[in-house]
Coordinates of C-alpha atoms in Angstrom, one line a residue:
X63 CA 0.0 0.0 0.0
X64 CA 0.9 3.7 -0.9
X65 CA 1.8 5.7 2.1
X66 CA -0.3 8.0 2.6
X67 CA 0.1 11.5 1.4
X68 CA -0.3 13.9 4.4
X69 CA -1.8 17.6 4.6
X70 CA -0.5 19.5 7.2
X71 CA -1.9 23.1 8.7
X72 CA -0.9 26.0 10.0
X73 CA -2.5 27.9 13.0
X74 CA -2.0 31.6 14.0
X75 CA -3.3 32.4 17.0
X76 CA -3.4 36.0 18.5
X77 CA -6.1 37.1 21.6
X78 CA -7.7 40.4 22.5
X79 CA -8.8 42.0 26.1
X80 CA -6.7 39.0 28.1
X81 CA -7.8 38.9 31.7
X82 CA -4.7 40.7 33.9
X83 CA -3.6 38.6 36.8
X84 CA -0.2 40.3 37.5
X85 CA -0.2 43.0 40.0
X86 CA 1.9 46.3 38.7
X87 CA 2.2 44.8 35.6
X88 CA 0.3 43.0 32.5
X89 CA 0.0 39.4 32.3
X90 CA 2.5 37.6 30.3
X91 CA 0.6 35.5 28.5
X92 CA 1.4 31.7 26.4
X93 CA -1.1 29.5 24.3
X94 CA -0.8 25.8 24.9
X95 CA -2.4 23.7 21.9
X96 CA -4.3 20.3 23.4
X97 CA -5.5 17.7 20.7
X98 CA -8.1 14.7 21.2
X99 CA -8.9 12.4 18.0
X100 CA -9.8 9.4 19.3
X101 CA -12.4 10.4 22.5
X102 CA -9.7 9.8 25.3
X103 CA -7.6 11.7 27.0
X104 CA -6.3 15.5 25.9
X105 CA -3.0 15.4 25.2
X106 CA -0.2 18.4 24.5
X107 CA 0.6 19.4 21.1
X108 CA 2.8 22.3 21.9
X109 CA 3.3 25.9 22.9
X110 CA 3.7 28.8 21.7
X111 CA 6.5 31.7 22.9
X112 CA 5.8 33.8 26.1
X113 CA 4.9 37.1 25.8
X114 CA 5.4 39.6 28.1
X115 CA 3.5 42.6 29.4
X116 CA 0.6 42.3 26.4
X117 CA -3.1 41.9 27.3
X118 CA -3.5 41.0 23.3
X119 CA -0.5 38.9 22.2
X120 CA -0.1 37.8 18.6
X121 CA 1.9 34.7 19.1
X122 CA 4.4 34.6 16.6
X123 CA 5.2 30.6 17.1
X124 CA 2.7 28.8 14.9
X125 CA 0.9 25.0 15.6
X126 CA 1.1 22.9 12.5
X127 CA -1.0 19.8 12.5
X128 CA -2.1 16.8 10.7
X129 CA -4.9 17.1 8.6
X130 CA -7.4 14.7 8.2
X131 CA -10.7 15.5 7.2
X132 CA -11.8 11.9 7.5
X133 CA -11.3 12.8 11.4
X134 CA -13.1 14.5 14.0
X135 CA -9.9 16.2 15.5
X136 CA -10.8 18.0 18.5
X137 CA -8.8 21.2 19.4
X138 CA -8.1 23.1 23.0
X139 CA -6.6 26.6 23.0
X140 CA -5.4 27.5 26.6
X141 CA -3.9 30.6 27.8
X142 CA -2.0 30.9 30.8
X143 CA -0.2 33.5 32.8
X144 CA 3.8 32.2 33.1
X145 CA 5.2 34.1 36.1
X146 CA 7.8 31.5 36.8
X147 CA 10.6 28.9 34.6
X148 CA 9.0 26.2 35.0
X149 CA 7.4 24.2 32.1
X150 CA 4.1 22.7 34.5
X151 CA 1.0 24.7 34.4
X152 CA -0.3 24.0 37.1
X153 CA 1.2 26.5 39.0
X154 CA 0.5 29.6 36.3
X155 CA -2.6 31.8 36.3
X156 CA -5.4 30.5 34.0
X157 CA -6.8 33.0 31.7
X158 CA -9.3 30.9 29.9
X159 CA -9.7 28.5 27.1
X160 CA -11.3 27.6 24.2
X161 CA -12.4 24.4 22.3
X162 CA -13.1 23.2 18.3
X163 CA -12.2 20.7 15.6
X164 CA -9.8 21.5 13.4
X165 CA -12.9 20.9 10.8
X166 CA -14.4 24.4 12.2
X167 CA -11.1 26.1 11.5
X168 CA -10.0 25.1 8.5
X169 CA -13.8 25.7 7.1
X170 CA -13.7 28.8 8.7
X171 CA -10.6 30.0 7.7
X172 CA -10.9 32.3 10.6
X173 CA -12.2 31.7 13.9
X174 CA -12.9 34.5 16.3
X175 CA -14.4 33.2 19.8
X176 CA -14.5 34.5 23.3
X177 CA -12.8 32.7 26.0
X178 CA -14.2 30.4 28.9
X179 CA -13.0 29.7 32.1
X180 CA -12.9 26.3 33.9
X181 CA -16.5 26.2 34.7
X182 CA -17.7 27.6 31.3
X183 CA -17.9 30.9 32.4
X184 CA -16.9 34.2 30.3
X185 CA -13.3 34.5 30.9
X186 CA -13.8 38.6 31.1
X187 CA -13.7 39.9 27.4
X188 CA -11.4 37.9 26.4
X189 CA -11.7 36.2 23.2
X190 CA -9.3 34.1 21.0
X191 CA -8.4 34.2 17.1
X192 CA -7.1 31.4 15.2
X193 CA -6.0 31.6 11.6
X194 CA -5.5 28.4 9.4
X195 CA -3.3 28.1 6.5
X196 CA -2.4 24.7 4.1
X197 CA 1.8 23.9 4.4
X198 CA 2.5 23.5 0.7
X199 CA 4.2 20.7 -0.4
X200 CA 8.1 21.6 -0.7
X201 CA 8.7 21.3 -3.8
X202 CA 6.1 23.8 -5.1
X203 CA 8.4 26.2 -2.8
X204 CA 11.7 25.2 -4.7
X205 CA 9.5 25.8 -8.2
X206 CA 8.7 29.1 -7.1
X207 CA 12.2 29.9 -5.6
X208 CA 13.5 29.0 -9.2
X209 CA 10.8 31.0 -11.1
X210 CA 12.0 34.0 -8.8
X211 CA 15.3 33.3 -9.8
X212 CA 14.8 33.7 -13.4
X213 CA 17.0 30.6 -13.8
X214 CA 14.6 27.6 -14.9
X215 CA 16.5 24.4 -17.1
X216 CA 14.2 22.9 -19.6
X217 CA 15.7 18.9 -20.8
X218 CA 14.9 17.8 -23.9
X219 CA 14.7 13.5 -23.8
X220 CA 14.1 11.0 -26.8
X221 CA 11.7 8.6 -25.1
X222 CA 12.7 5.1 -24.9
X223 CA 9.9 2.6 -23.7
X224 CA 12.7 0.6 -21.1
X225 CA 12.9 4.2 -19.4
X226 CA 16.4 4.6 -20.7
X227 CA 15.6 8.0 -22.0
X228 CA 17.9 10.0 -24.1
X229 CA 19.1 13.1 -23.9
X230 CA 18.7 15.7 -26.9
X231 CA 19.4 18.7 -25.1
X232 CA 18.8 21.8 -23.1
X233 CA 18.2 25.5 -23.2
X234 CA 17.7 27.9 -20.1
X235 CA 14.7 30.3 -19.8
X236 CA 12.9 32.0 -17.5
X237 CA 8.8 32.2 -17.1
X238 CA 8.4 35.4 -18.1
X239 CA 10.1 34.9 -21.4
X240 CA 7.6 31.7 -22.4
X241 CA 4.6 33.9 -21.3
X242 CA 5.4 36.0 -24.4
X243 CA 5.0 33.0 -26.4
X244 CA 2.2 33.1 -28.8
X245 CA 1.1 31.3 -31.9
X246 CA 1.6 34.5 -34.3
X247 CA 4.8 34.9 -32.3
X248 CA 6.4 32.0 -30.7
X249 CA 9.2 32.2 -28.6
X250 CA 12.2 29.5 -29.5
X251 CA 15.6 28.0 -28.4
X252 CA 18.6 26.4 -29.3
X253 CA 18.3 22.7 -27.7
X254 CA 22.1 22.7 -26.9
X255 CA 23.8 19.4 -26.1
X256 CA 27.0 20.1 -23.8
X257 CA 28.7 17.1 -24.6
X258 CA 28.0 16.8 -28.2
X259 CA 29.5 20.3 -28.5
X260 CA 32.3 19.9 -26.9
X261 CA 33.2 17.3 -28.9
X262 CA 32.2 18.7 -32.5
X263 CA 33.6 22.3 -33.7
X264 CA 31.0 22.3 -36.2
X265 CA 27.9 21.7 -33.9
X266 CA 25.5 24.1 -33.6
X267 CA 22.9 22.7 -31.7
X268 CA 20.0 19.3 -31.7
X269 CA 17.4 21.3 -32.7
X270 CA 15.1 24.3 -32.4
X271 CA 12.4 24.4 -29.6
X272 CA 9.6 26.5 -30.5
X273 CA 6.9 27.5 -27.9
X274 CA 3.4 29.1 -29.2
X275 CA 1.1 29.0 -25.8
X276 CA 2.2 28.9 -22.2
X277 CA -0.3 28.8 -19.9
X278 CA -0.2 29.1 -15.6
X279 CA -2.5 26.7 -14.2
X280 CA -3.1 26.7 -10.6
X281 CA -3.9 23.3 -8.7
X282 CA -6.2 23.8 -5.9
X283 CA -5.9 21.5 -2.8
X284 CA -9.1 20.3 -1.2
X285 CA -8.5 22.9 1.9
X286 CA -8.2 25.3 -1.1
X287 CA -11.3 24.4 -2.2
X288 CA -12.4 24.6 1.9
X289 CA -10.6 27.7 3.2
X290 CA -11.8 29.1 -0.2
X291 CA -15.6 28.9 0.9
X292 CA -17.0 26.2 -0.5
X293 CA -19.9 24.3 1.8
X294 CA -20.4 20.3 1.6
X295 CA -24.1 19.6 1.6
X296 CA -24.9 16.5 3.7
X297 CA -27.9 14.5 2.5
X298 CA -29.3 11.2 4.6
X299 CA -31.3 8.7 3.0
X300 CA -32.5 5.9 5.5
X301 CA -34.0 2.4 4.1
X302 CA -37.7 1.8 5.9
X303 CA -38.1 -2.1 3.5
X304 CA -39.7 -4.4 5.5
X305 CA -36.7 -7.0 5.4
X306 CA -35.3 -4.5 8.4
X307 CA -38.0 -6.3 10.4
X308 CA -40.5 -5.2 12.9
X309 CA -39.4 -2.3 14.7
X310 CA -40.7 -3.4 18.2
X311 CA -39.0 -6.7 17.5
X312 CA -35.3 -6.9 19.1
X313 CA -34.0 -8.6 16.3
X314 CA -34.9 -5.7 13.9
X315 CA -32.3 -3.4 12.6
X316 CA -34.2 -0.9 13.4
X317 CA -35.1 -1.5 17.0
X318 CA -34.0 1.0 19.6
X319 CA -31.7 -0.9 21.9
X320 CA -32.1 0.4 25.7
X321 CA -29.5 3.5 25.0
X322 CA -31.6 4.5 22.3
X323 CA -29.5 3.5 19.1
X324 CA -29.2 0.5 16.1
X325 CA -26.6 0.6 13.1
X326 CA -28.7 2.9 11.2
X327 CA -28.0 5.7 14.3
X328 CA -24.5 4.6 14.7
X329 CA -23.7 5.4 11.1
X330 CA -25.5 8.6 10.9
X331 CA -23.5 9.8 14.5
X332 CA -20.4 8.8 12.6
X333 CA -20.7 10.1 9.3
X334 CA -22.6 13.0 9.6
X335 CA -20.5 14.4 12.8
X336 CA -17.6 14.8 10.4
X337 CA -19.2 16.5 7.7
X338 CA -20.7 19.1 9.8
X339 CA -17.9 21.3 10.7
X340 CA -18.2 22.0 6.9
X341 CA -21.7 23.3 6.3
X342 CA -22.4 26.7 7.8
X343 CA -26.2 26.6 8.7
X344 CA -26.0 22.8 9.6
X345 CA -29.5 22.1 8.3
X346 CA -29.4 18.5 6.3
X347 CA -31.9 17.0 4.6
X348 CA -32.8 13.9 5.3
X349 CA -35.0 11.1 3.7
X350 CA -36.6 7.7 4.1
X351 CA -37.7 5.5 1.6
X352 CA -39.7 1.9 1.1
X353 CA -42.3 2.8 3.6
X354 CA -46.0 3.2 3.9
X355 CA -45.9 6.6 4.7
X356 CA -49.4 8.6 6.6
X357 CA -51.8 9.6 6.4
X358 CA -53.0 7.5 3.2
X359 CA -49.6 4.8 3.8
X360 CA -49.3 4.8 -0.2
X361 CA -45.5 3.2 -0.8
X362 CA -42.8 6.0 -1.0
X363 CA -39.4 6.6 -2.4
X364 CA -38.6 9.5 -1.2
X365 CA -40.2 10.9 1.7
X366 CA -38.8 13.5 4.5
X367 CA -37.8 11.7 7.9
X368 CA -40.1 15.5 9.2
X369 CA -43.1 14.6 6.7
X370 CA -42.9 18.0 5.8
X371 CA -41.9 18.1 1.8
X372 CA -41.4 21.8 1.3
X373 CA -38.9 21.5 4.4
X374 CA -37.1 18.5 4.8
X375 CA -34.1 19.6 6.6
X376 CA -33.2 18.7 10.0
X377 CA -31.0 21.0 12.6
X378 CA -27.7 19.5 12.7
X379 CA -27.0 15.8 13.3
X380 CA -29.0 15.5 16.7
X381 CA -32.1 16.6 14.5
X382 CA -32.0 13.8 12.2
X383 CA -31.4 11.1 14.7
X384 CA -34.8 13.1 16.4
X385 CA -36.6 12.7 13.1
X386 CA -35.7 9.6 12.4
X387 CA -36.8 8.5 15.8
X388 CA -39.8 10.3 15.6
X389 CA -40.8 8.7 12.1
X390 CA -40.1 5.4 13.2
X391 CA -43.4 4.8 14.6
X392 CA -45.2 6.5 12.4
X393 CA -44.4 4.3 9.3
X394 CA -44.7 1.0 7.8
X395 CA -41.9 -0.7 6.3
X396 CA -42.6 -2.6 3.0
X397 CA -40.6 -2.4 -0.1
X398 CA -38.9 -2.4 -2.3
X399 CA -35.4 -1.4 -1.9
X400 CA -35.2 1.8 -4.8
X401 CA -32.4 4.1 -4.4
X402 CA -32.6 6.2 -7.5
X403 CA -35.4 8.6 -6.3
X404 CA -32.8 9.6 -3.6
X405 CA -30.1 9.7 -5.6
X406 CA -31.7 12.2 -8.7
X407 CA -33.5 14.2 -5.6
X408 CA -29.4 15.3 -5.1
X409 CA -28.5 15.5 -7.7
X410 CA -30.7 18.0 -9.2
X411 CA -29.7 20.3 -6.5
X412 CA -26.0 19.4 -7.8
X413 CA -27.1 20.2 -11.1
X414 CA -28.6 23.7 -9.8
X415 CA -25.4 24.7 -8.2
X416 CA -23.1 24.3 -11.0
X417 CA -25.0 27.2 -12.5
X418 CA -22.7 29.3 -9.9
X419 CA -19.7 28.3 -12.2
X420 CA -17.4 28.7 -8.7
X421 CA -16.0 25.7 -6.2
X422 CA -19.0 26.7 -4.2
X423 CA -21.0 23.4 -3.1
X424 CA -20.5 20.0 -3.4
X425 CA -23.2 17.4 -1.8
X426 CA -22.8 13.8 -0.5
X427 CA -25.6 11.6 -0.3
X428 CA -25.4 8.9 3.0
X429 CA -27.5 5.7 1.9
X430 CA -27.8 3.3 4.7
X431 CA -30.0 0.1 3.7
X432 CA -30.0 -3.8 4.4
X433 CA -30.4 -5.4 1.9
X434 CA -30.3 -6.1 -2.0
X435 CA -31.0 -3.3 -4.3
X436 CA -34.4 -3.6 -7.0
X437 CA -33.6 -1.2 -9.3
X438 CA -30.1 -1.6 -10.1
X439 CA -30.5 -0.2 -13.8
X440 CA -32.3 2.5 -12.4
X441 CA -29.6 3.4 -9.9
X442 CA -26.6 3.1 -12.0
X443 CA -28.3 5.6 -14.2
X444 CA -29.0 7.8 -11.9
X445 CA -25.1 7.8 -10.3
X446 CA -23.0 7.8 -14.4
X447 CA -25.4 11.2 -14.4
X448 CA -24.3 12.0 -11.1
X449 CA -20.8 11.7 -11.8
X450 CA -20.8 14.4 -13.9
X451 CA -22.4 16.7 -11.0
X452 CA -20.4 17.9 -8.2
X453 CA -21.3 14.8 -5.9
X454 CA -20.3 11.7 -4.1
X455 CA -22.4 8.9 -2.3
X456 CA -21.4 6.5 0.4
X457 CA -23.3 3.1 1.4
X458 CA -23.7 1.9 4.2
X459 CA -24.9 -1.9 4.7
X460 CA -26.3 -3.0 7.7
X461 CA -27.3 -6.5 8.8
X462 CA -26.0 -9.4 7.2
X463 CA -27.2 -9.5 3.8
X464 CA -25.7 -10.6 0.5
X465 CA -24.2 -6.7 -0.8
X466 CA -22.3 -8.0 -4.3
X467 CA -24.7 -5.5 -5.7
X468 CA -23.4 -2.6 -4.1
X469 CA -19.8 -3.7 -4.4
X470 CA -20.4 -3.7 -7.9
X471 CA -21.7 0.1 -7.7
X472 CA -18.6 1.0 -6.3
X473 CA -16.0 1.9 -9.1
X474 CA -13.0 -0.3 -7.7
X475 CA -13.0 -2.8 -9.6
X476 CA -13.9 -1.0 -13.2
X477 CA -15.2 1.5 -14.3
X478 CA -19.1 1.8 -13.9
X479 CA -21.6 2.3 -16.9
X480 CA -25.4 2.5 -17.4
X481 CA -27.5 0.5 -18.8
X482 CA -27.1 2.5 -22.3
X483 CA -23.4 1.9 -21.6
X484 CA -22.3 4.9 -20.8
X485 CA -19.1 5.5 -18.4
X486 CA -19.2 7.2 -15.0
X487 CA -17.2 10.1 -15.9
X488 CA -15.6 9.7 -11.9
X489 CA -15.8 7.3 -9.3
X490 CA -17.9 8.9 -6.7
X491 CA -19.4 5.5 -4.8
X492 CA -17.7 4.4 -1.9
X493 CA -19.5 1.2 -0.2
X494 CA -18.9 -0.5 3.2
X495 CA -20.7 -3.2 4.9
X496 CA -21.1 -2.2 8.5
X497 CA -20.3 -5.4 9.5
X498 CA -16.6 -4.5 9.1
X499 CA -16.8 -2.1 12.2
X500 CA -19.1 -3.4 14.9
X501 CA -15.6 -4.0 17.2
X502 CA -13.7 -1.6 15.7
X503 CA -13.3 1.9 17.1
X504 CA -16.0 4.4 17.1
X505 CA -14.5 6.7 14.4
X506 CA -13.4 4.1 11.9
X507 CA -16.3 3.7 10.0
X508 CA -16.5 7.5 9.1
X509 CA -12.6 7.0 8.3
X510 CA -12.9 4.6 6.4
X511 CA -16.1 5.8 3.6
X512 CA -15.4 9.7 3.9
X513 CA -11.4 9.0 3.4
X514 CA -11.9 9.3 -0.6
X515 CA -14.3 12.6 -0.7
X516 CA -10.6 14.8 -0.9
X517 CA -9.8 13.6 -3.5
X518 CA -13.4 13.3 -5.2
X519 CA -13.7 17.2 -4.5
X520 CA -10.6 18.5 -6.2
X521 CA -11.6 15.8 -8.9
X522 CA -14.7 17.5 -9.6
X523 CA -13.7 21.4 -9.4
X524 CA -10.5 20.3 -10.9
X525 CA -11.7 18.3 -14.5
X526 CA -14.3 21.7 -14.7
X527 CA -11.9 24.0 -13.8
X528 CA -13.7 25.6 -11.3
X529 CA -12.1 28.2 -8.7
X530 CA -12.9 28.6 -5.1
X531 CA -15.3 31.3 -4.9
X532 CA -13.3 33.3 -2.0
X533 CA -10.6 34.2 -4.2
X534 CA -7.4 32.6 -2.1
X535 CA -4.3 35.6 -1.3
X536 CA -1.4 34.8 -2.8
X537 CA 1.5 32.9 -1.3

């Protein structure tokens, strides 16, 4: 396996109207960083630099963190009061704290929020800023050093299919020079051989290199995409067939256990509490379908978990698992198992946002069912069209039932096509039976089916060529 490619980020913190604790003088204030990924215990990060005398430090030291957005990576800022040389805490003035993901951040770009004390209290006026920025990979630095340096190498090979390349030659240039390149007027070179010339008097060079366009394309990173404004839209669809079994019964998948949750709830929690931290107003839509629905229990499709069609979003995660608790006796479960009502309703709100022609939304649709899919022409329809829309879906399967049909939705193993045979232009299923994470650790299953939406992002806005719609300051 590939190691995996790591995005780091860069916090700035800086605080304003610091509570004063020192007694002829200011405070002298610190920020320690505290991280929690895994729902134990907090543990140190690192500090930033004293600073001395200043009710509102700008702490010049900055945290920089793994990224994962696959994570829920939960963040403490505290700020103490060092009067002394030693490197415990415990023995320093408090002057409050403050607590996030790095999700909030990083959406956020920006993040101005008062302080709290200990007990939750207002910790005076004070308040905390924290700025995010992506590290860029070295080597775009070193590209950019060069282009600054006006001293940029261009080799020219003869391709050999072993990889033993050939060398025809060189010529030296600089960026400004190609960008004067144009088809009426191109801009050439001498391709100059070194050792060729040296050993022929008569050589002049291996050939001309002429250049007619030259075009700068910037690649957006997904926190690009992020920091640059653009919301993910969070969609739930929740599968009420009658092969879930009765609720009331114990052996249903969706019966309430005694602390009030099934797979279904357990999926939504770990999903949907990652994706959050990306959607400003945190209202999701959020669906049911193969039910009996009131008041005249006619089969449905598509029907809000709220019964309320003009309205069907939910406040935040803790609203749909309120909704979907609330539905559940309300409903009858029957059949059959039809995803592609679910999956067009998103995507024509896809469809309606690439009008914007910016990076501004992208939606992913949760499908959590138990069982084997009717209409699987239908469905891979509806997803090649989706794949053209900015869009990804994850399955969930519960229970124990026979999922080859949704392995065969996701894209892994070739390249999906409707019934007409047409190609998804982009692989945007990811499928996992829940199965694989009853013992493992609460978080994997969100790691494991949201790990590919990155990269399913910068696909999308990347193929279209679609800029963030905050326009991102220069580096």
């Amino acid at each position: 396996m590939a190691a995996q490619c790591v995005t780091k980020v860069e916090l700035t913190v800086a605080c304003t109207n610091l509570l004063d604790k020192d007694v002829g003088s200011k405070s002298d204030p610190l920020c320690v960083l505290l991280q929690n990924t895994s729902g134990q215990q907090w543990y140190e990060v690192d500090r930033t630099e004293r600073i001395k005398n200043s009710l509102n430090p700008k702490f010049a030291k900055k945290f920089v963190i793994d990224y994962y957005f696959e994570l829920v990576q939960k963040l403490k800022f505290g700020i103490y009061d060092i009067d002394n040389k030693t490197f415990d805490l415990s023995d320093d003035d408090f002057l409050g704290e403050f607590e996030c993901t790095l999700g909030q951040i990083v959406s956020n770009k920006t993040l101005t929020k008062p302080l709290v004390l200990k007990n939750g209290r207002p910790a005076g006026k004070g308040s905390i800023m924290i700025t995010a920025e992506e590290v860029k990979d070295n080597r775009v630095v070193i590209l950019e050093v060069e282009a600054r340096k006006l001293d940029n190498k261009v080799e020219c090979y003869d391709y050999d299919g072993d990889g033993s390349h050939d060398l025809i030659g060189s010529f030296q240039t600089t960026m400004s020079k190609l960008k004067e390149a144009s088809r009426s007027s191109p801009v050439e070179f001498e391709c100059i051989n070194e050792k060729k010339r040296q050993k022929k008097k008569s050589y002049k060079n291996s050939g001309i290199v002429s250049v007619k366009h030259c075009e700068i394309i910037v690649e957006c990173t997904f926190l690009d995409y992020i920091m640059g404004g653009c919301q993910l839209n969070f969609t739930v669809g929740i599968d009420f067939t009658g092969s879930n079994g009765d609720p009331r019964s114990p052996d249903s998948l969706h019966y309430l256990s005694p602390s009030g949750v099934n797979e279904y709830l357990t999926a939504i929690w770990s999903v949907g509490m990652v994706i959050q931290d990306y959607d400003t107003d945190k209202m999701f839509p959020a669906f049911g379908f193969g039910a009996q629905i009131p008041p005249s229990f006619q089969v449905s499709h598509e029907f809000p978990l709220n019964f309320n069609p003009s309205n069907p979003f939910c406040s935040g995660i803790q609203g749909i698992v309120d909704a979907y608790r609330a539905c559940l006796p309300q409903v009858k479960l029957y059949g059959p198992t039809n995803f592609s009502p679910i999956i067009n309703h998103v995507a024509r709100f896809a469809a309606a946002a690439t009008q914007q022609q910016t990076a501004s939304q992208y939606f992913i649709l949760l499908i959590i069912t138990d069982g084997v899919i009717t209409d699987l022409d239908q469905t891979r329809a509806a997803i090649v069209n989706a794949s053209k829309l900015p869009m990804s879906i994850i399955i969930v399967g519960v229970g124990g039932a026979d999922f080859d049909a949704m392995e065969f939705l996701d894209g892994d193993n070739g390249v999906l096509r409707s019934p007409s045979g047409e190609p998804a232009v982009r692989d945007i299923v990811q499928f996992v039976p829940f199965r694989k994470f009853q013992n493992a650790p609460k978080e994997a299953l969100a790691q494991c089916v949201l790990a590919e939406v990155p990269q399913q992002v910068v696909n999308y806005f990347s193929t279209y060529k679609l800029q963030p719609p905050k326009k991102l300051a220069a580096k």
